[in-house]
Structures are given as structure tokens and as C-alpha cells.
Short mmCIF file of C-alpha atoms in Angstrom, two decimals:
data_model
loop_
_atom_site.label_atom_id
_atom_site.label_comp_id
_atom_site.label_asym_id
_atom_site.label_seq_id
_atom_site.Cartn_x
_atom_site.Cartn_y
_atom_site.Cartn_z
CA UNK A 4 0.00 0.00 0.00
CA UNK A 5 3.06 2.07 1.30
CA UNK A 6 4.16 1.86 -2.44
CA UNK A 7 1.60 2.33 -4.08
CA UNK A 8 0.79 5.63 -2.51
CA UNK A 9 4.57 6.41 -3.47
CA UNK A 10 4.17 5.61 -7.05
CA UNK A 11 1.06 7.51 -7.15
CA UNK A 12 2.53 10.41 -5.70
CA UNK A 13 5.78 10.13 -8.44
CA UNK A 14 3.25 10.56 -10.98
CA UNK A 15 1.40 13.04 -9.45
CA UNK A 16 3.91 15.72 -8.89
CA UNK A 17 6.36 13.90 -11.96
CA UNK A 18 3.86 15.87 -14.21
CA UNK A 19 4.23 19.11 -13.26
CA UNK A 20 6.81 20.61 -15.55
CA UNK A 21 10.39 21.79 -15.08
CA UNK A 22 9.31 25.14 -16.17
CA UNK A 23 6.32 25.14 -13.31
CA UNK A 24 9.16 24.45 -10.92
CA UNK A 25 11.91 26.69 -11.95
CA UNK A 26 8.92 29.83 -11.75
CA UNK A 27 8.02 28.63 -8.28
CA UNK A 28 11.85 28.40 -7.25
CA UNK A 29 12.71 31.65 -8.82
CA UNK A 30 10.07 33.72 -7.17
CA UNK A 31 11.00 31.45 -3.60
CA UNK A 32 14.25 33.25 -3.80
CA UNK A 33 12.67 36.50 -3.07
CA UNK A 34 10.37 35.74 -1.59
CA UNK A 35 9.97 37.63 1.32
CA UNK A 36 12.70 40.80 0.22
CA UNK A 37 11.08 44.07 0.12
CA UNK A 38 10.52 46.43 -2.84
CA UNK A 39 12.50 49.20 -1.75
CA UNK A 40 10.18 51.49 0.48
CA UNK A 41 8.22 50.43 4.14
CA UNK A 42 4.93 49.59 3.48
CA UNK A 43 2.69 52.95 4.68
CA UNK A 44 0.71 52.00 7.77
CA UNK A 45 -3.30 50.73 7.06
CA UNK A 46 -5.76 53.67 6.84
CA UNK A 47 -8.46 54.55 8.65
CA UNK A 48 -10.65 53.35 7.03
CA UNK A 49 -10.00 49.64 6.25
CA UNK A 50 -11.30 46.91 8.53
CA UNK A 51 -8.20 44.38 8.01
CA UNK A 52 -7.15 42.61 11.00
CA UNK A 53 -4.03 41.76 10.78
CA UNK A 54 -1.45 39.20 11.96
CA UNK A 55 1.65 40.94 13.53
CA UNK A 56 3.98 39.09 10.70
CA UNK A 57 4.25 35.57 9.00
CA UNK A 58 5.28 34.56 5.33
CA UNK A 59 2.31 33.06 2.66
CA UNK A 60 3.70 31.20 -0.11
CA UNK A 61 0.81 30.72 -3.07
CA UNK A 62 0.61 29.47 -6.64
CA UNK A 63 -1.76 28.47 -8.80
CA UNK A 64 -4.59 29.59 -11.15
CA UNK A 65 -4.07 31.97 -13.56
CA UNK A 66 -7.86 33.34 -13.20
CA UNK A 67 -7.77 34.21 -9.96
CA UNK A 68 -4.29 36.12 -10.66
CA UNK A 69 -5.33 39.85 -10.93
CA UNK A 70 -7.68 39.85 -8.01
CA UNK A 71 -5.00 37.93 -6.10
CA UNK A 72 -2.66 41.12 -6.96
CA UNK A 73 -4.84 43.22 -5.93
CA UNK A 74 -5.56 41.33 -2.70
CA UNK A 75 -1.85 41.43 -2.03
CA UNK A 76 -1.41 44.62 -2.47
CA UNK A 77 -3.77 46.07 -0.03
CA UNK A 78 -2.89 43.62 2.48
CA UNK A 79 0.65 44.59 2.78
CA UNK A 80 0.34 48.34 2.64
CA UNK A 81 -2.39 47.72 5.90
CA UNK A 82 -0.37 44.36 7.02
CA UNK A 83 3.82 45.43 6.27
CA UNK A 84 4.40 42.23 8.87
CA UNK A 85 3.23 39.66 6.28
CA UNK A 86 4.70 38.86 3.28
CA UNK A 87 2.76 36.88 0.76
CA UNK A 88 3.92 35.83 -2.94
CA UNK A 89 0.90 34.31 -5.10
CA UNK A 90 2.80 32.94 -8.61
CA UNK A 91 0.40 32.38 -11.41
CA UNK A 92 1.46 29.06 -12.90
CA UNK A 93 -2.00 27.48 -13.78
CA UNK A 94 -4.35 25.37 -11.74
CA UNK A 95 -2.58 22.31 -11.94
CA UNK A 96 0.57 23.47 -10.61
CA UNK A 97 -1.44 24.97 -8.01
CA UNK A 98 -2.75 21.74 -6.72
CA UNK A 99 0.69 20.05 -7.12
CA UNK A 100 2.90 22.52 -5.68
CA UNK A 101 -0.01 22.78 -2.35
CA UNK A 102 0.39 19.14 -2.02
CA UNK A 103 4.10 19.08 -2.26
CA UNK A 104 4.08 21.19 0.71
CA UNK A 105 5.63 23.73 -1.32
CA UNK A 106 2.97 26.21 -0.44
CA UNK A 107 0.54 26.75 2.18
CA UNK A 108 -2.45 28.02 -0.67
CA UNK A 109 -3.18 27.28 -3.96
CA UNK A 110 -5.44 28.58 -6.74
CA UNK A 111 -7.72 26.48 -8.85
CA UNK A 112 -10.31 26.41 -11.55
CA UNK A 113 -11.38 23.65 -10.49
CA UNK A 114 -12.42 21.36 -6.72
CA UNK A 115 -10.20 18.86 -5.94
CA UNK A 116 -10.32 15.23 -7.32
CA UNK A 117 -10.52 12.45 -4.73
CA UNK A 118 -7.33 10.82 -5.22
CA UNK A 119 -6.02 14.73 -4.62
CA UNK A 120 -7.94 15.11 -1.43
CA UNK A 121 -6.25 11.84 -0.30
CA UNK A 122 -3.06 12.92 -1.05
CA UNK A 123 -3.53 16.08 0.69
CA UNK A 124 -3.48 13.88 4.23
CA UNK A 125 0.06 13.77 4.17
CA UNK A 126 0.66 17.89 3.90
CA UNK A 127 -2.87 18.12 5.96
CA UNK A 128 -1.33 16.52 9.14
CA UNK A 129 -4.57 15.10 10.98
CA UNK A 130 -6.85 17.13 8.34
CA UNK A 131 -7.41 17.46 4.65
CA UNK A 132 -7.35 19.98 1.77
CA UNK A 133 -10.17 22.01 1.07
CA UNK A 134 -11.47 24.19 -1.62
CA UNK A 135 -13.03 27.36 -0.73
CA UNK A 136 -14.72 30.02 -3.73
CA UNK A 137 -12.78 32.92 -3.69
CA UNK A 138 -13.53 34.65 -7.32
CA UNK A 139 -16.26 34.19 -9.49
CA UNK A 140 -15.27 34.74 -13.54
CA UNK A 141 -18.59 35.61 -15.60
CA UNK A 142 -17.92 33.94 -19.11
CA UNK A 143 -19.08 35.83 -22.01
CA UNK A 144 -20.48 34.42 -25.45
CA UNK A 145 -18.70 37.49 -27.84
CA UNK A 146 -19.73 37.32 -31.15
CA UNK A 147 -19.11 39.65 -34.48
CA UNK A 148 -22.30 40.18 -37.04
CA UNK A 149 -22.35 43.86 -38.10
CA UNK A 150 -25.67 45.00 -37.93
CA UNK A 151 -27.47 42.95 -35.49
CA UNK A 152 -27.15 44.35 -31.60
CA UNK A 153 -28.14 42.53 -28.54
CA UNK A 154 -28.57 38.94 -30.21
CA UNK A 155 -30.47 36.44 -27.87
CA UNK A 156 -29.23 32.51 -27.89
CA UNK A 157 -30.37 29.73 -25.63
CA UNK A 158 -28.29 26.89 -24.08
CA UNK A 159 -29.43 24.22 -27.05
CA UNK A 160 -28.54 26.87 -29.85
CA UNK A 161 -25.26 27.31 -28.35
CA UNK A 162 -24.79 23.57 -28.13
CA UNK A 163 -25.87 23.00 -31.90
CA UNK A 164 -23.90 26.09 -32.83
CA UNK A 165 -20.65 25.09 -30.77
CA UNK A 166 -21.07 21.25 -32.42
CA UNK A 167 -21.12 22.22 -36.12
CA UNK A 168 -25.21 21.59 -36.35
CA UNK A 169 -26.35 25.20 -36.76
CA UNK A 170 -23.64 26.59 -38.98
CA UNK A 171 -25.83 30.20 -40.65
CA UNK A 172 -26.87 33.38 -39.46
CA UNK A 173 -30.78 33.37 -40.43
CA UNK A 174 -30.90 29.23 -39.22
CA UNK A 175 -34.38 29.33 -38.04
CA UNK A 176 -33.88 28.02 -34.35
CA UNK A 177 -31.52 31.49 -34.33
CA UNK A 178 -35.20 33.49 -35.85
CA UNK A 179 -37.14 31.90 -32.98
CA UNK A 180 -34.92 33.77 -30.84
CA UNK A 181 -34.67 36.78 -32.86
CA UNK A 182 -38.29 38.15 -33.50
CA UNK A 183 -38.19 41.15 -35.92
CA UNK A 184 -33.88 40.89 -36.31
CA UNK A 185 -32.69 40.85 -39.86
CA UNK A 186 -30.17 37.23 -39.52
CA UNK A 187 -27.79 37.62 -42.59
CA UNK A 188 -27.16 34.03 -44.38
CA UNK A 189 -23.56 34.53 -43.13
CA UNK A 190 -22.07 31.21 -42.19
CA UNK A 191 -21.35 30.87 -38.36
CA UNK A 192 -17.73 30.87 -37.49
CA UNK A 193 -17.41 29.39 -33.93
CA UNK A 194 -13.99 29.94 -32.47
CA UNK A 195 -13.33 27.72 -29.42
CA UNK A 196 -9.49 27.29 -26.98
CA UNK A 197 -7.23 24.95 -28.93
CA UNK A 198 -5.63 24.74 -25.25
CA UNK A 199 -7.06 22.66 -22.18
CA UNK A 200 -8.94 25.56 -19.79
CA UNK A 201 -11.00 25.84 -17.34
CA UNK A 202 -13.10 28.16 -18.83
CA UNK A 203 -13.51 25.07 -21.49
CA UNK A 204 -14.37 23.15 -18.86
CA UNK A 205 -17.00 25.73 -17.30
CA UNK A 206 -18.71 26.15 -20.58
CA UNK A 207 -18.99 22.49 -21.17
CA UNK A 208 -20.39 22.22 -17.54
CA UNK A 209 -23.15 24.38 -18.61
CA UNK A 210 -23.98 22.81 -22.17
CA UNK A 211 -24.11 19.85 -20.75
CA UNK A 212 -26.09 20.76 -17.78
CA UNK A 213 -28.76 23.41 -19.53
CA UNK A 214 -28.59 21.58 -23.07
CA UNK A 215 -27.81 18.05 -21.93
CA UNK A 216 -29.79 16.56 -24.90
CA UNK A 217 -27.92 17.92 -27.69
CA UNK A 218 -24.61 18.42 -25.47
CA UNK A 219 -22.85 14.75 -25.02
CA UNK A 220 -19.78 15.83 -24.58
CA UNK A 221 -17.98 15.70 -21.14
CA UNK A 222 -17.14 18.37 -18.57
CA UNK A 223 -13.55 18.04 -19.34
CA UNK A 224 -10.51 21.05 -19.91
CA UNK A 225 -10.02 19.93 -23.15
CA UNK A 226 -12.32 20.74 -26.04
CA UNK A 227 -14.36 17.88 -27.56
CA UNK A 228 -17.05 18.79 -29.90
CA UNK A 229 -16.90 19.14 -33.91
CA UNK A 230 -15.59 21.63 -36.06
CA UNK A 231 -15.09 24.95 -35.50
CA UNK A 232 -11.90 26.86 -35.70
CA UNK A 233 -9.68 27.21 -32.46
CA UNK A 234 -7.39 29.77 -31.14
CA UNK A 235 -4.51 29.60 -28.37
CA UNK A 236 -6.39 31.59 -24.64
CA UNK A 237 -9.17 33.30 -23.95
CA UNK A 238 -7.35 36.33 -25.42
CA UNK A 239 -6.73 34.39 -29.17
CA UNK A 240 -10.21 33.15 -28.97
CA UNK A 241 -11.54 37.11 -28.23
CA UNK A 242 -8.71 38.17 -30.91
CA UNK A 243 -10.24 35.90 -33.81
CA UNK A 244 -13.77 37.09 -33.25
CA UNK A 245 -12.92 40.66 -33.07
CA UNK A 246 -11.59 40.01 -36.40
CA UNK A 247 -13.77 37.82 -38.19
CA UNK A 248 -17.10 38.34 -39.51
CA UNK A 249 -19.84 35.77 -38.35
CA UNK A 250 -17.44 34.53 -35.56
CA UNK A 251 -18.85 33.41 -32.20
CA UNK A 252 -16.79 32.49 -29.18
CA UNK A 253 -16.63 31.94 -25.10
CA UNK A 254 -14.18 34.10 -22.75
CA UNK A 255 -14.00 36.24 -19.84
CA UNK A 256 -15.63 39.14 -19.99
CA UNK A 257 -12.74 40.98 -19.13
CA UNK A 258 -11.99 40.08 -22.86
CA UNK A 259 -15.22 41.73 -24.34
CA UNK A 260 -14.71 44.50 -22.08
CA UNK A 261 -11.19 45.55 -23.29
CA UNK A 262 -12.09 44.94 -27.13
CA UNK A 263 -15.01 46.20 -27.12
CA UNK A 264 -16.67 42.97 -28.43
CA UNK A 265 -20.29 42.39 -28.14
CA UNK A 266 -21.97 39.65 -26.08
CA UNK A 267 -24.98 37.43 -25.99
CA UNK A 268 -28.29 38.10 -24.07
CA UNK A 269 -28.79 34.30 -22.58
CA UNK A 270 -32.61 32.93 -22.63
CA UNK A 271 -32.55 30.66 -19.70
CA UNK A 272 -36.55 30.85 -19.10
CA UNK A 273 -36.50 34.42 -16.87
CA UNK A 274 -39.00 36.83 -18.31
CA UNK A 275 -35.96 38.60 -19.94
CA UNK A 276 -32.61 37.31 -21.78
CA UNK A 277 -29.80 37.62 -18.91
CA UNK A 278 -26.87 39.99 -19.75
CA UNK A 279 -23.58 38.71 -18.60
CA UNK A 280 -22.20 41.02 -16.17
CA UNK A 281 -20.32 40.64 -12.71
CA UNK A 282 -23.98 41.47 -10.97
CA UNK A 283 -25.74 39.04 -12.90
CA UNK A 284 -22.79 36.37 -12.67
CA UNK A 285 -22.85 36.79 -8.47
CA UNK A 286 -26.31 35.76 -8.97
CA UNK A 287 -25.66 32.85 -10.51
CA UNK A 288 -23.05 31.67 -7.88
CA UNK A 289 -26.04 32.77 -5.07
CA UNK A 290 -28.07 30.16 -7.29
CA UNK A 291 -25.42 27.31 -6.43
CA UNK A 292 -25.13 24.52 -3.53
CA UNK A 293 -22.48 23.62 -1.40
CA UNK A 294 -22.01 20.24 -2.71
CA UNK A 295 -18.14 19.76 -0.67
CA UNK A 296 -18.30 17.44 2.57
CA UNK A 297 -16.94 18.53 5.80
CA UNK A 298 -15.69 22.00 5.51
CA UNK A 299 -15.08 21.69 1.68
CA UNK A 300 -17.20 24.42 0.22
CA UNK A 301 -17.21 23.13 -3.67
CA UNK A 302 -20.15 24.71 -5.52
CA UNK A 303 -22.85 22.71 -7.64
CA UNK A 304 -24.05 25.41 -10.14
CA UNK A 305 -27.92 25.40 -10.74
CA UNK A 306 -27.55 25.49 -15.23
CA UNK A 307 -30.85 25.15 -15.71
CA UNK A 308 -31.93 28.26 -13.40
CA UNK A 309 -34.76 30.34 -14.75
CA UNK A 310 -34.66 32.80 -12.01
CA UNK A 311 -34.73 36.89 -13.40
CA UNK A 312 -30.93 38.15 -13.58
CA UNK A 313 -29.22 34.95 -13.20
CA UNK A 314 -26.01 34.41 -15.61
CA UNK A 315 -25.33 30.65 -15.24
CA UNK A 316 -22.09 30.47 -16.83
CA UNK A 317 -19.57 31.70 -14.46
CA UNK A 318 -15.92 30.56 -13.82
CA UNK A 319 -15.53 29.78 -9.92
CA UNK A 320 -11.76 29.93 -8.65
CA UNK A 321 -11.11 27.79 -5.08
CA UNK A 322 -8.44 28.58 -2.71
CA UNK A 323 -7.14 24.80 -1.36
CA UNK A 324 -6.21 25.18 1.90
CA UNK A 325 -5.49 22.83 4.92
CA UNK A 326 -8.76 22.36 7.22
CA UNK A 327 -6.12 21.37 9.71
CA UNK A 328 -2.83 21.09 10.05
CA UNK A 329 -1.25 24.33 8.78
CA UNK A 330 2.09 25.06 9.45
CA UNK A 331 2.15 26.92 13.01
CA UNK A 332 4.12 29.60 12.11
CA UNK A 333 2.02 30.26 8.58
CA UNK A 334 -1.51 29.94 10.06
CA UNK A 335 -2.45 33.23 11.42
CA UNK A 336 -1.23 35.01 8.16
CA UNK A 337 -3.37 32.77 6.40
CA UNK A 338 -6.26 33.34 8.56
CA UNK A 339 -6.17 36.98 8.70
CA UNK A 340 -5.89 37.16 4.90
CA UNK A 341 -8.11 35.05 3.56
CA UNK A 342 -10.55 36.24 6.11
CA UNK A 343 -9.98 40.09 3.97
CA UNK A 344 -10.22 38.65 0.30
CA UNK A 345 -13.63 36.94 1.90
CA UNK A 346 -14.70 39.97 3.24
CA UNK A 347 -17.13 42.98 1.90
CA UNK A 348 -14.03 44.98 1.95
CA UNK A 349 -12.24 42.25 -0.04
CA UNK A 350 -14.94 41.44 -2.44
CA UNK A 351 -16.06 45.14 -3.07
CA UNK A 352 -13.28 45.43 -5.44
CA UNK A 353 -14.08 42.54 -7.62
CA UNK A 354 -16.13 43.92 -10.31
CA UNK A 355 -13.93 46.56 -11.15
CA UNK A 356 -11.60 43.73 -12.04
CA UNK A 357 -14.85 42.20 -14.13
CA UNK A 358 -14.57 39.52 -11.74
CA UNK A 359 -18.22 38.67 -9.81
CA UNK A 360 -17.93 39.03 -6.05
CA UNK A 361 -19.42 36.53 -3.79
CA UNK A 362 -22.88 36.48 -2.89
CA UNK A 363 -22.99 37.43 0.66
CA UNK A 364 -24.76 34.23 1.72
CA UNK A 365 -21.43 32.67 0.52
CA UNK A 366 -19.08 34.65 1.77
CA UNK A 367 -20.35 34.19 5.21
CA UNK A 368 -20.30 30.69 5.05
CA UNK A 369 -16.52 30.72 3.45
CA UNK A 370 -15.47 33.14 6.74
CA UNK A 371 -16.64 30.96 8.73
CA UNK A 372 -14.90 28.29 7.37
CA UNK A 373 -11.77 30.22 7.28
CA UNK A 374 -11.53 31.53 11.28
CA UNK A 375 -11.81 27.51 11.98
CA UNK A 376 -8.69 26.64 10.00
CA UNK A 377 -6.12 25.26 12.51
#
């Protein structure tokens, strides 16, 4: 059993690439230096409590990267005791460098797999990993068709459209939708990631949840349906659409934002089509359950929700932590942190990042999660 476990773990952390390493030992190196000038002292009017010093080694998702700058940042100006370091090197390494014992927090896209959360006993001494929502990612449907504003799909016309079976403009499941739009004949260019994402894997969570029918395809990074073109990120995916007539594609809507690219209205069965938005995306995540055991707070998303204002498809980004068994020395850092990124303080900030906050339902129950961490 002994070696099993060992050969397991070989091939676990084997797969995380040189590269992955060499970024995580790089930024370990300066880890805790400072950048020149003391930190000011915390201003009046922020509610941080702090711990008096401590060091926070992260890594992880690449999603969760500009609010975790952010985060940093006004931590350290309130907190100059603590030191924290967050290195974007994808969800993956995340997971493996947390449960190397390499870090004490990692970012992911995704919960934890089982074999992962068994693995995690042996950083987690007499405890486990956990995943905790941290930062919700609305993902826009962009498209480019001169002429027609504020075009309405459903979750099966996506599905057909994103599998090669609705391939024009005027295709009359895309008229149903569209009472009194001229549809040009244009064909339908559908642009999906040629690399393994999450926000693949969120979109194919909600195809296959809203449109299951039509949508066989599995919740998986990867992308698995027919046809279409693909492009390298969210940012080639945006990039091709922006340029192409008749092209349709999924990002963040941080993308759409920047380049100006229009987005569809979603009919999910709510008296109106649902704009994606960080509003309407915190809605969504309101709309999920806890579906984690123990203290694990993975979210179930509701795909099918018809409720008024609701954007289903949102990108939720964990925080893995130990439930117990935190390194002494680290653990009130990484209390008194996460307990600010969790907070209405923390979260405020979030949608001028076009990231969707936490509902506060949520974020209450993710606090109280956090001030138990031992």
C-alpha cells in the first residue's frame, strides 16, 4: 500500500513541468525581500485585521491572478508584517505545488479530485485539503455580425452552434430567438481554446447541464465537440472574433470589455434574456449549492436556473487550503488574509476587475470556514 501511494505520488507531482518548478523556485528566492520602500501603515478606514507578521507562499490559477494582486497589495500596505507571494502558474501546478508542501495556498479552476484530497493527508497533518470560492469569472459568449445588436441565444442553440449543427446566421432556431432581427445568411464561425482551460471546462459544464440533450460531450478542460476553428487563450479566442465576420466564441468578460466585443443576451426561461455582467454572474453563484463534505465548500451550479438576472455560466476559482494542520508559524497570516479577500471589503473590489464578487450568503459561510482553520 506504502508503495503504491509512493508511485502515485511520483506521478502526481512527476507531471508538473520543469518550467512550473523553476517559476516557483525563482520567485521562492525573493520571496519575502522588500521592494525598496516600508509599506505605509493601514488607513483609517479599512477593517483588516491583521497578523503581527508571517510569510504566505501561493501558486496556482491563472484566473484568480489579478484579483490575487490586488488582494496582495492592499494587504501589505495595511499588514507590512506579512509577506505573501501568489505565482500564477495554472491550476494544476497549483494543486501540485499545495500538495508538495511547497505552499501553504493554492489557486484552482477547479475542486479537488478524490485521489487529490487523499493525497492532501500527508501535507494536511490530521486534516485534509479544502477548496473554498474565492472569485467568481462571468464567461461571455462574444460574437461579431455587423448589424445585429443585442442577439439572444439559448443553451441548445449554443450547443448546436458550438457542435457544427447550426452553422448560418438566419438558421431558423436562431429566428425563434430573434423576432423582428434581420439574420444575414452569413455562415457561423465558432472559435473555441485549442488549449485545455478551465473556462472550457465551465462552458462544457453548462452545455451539458442546460442543453444536456444535444450536449454529449464531457465536462472536461479539453475541447471535444466538432468543427469549429480554435485559437490559443481566452485572449486568441476574443482576438479571432474581433476580427472575423460571423465569428462566435466563449471568454472572460474581461476580454469583451477591453475589445469592445459584443456579447450574448442568454434565454434561460426568466422573463428577460440575462446579460452577462459581474452582478448578474454573483447571482448565478447565489443560485449554487455547497455540494463539498466537511468543511469543503465546492459549488454545484444550478444550469438550468430560470430565475430573473441569473447568468449561469460563471468561472468559480477555489483557494485549497489545509482544514487542519497548517504550518504553526504560517496559520495566522493565512487566517487573517483570507478572512480580507472573503470579506465585503475584499470582495467590493471585484467587479472593477470584471470579476463577480461573492454572494454574501457565501461569503459568510466561506469566513466561517476560514476563522476555523487550525
Amino acid at each position: 500500500m506504502e508503495q503504491h501511494r509512493h508511485n502515485r505520488r511520483r506521478r502526481l507531482f512527476g507531471s508538473v513541468g520543469s518550467a512550473v518548478a523553476a517559476a516557483l523556485l525563482l520567485s521562492a528566492c525573493g520571496l519575502w525581500s522588500d521592494d525598496g520602500e516600508p509599506a505605509p501603515a493601514p488607513t483609517a478606514a479599512s477593517s483588516i485585521s491583521c497578523a503581527p507578521q508571517g510569510q504566505l507562499a501561493a501558486s496556482g490559477s491563472t484566473a484568480q491572478q489579478n484579483a490575487m494582486k490586488h488582494w496582495m497589495e492592499e494587504y501589505q500596505q495595511a499588514c507590512p508584517g506579512v509577506k505573501i507571494r501568489y505565482v500564477p502558474i495554472g491550476s494544476g501546478g497549483g494543486v501540485s505545488q499545495f500538495l508538495r508542501g511547497a505552499t501553504v495556498l493554492g489557486g484552482t479552476d477547479s475542486t479537488l479530485k478524490t485521489d487529490e484530497i487523499e493525497d492532501s493527508r500527508e501535507v494536511c497533518r490530521g486534516g485534509r485539503a479544502i477548496d473554498l470560492p474565492m472569485v467568481g469569472g462571468p464567461i461571455a459568449i462574444g460574437y461579431n455580425l455587423t448589424g445585429v445588436e443585442n442577439l439572444v441565444l439559448d443553451a441548445e442553440t449554443l450547443a448546436r452552434i458550438f457542435d457544427s449543427k447550426i452553422d448560418t446566421w438566419n438558421d431558423p432556431a436562431i429566428a425563434r430567438l430573434n423576432p423582428g432581427v434581420r439574420l444575414p445568411s452569413a455562415p457561423i464561425v465558432a472559435v473555441h481554446r485549442s488549449d485545455e482551460s478551465g473556462t472550457t471546462q465551465n462552458l462544457n459544464a453548462y452545455l451539458s447541464g442546460a442543453a444536456r440533450d444535444v450536449w454529449p460531450y464531457a465536462k472536461e478542460r479539453a475541447w471535444q465537440a466538432k468543427g469549429g476553428h480554435s485559437a490559443a487563450g481566452s485572449g486568441g479566442v476574443a482576438s479571432q472574433v474581433r476580427a472575423t465576420e460571423g465569428a462566435i466564441g466563449y471568454f472572460e468578460l474581461s476580454f469583451a470589455t477591453a475589445d469592445d466585443i459584443p456579447t450574448v443576451r442568454l434565454d434561460t426561461g426568466a422573463p428577460e434574456p440575462v446579460t452577462v455582467s459581474a452582478r448578474t454572474a454573483s447571482a448565478g453563484i447565489a443560485a449554487a449549492r455547497v455540494s463539498g463534505t466537511g468543511k469543503d465548500m465546492g459549488l454545484e451550479f444550478d444550469y438550468r436556473t430560470g430565475l430573473a438576472d441569473t447568468y449561469p455560466i460563471v468561472l468559480m476559482t477555489y483557494v485549497i487550503v489545509c482544514d487542519t494542520g497548517t504550518r504553526p508559524e504560517a496559520l495566522p497570516a493565512l487566517r487573517s488574509f483570507l478572512a480580507y479577500t472573503a470579506s465585503a471589503e475584499g470582495q467590493s473590489e471585484l467587479t472593477r476587475l470584471h470579476h463577480a464578487p461573492l454572494p454574501e450568503k457565501v461569503a459568510a459561510q466561506v469566513r466561517g470556514v476560514i476563522s476555523s482553520l487550525s
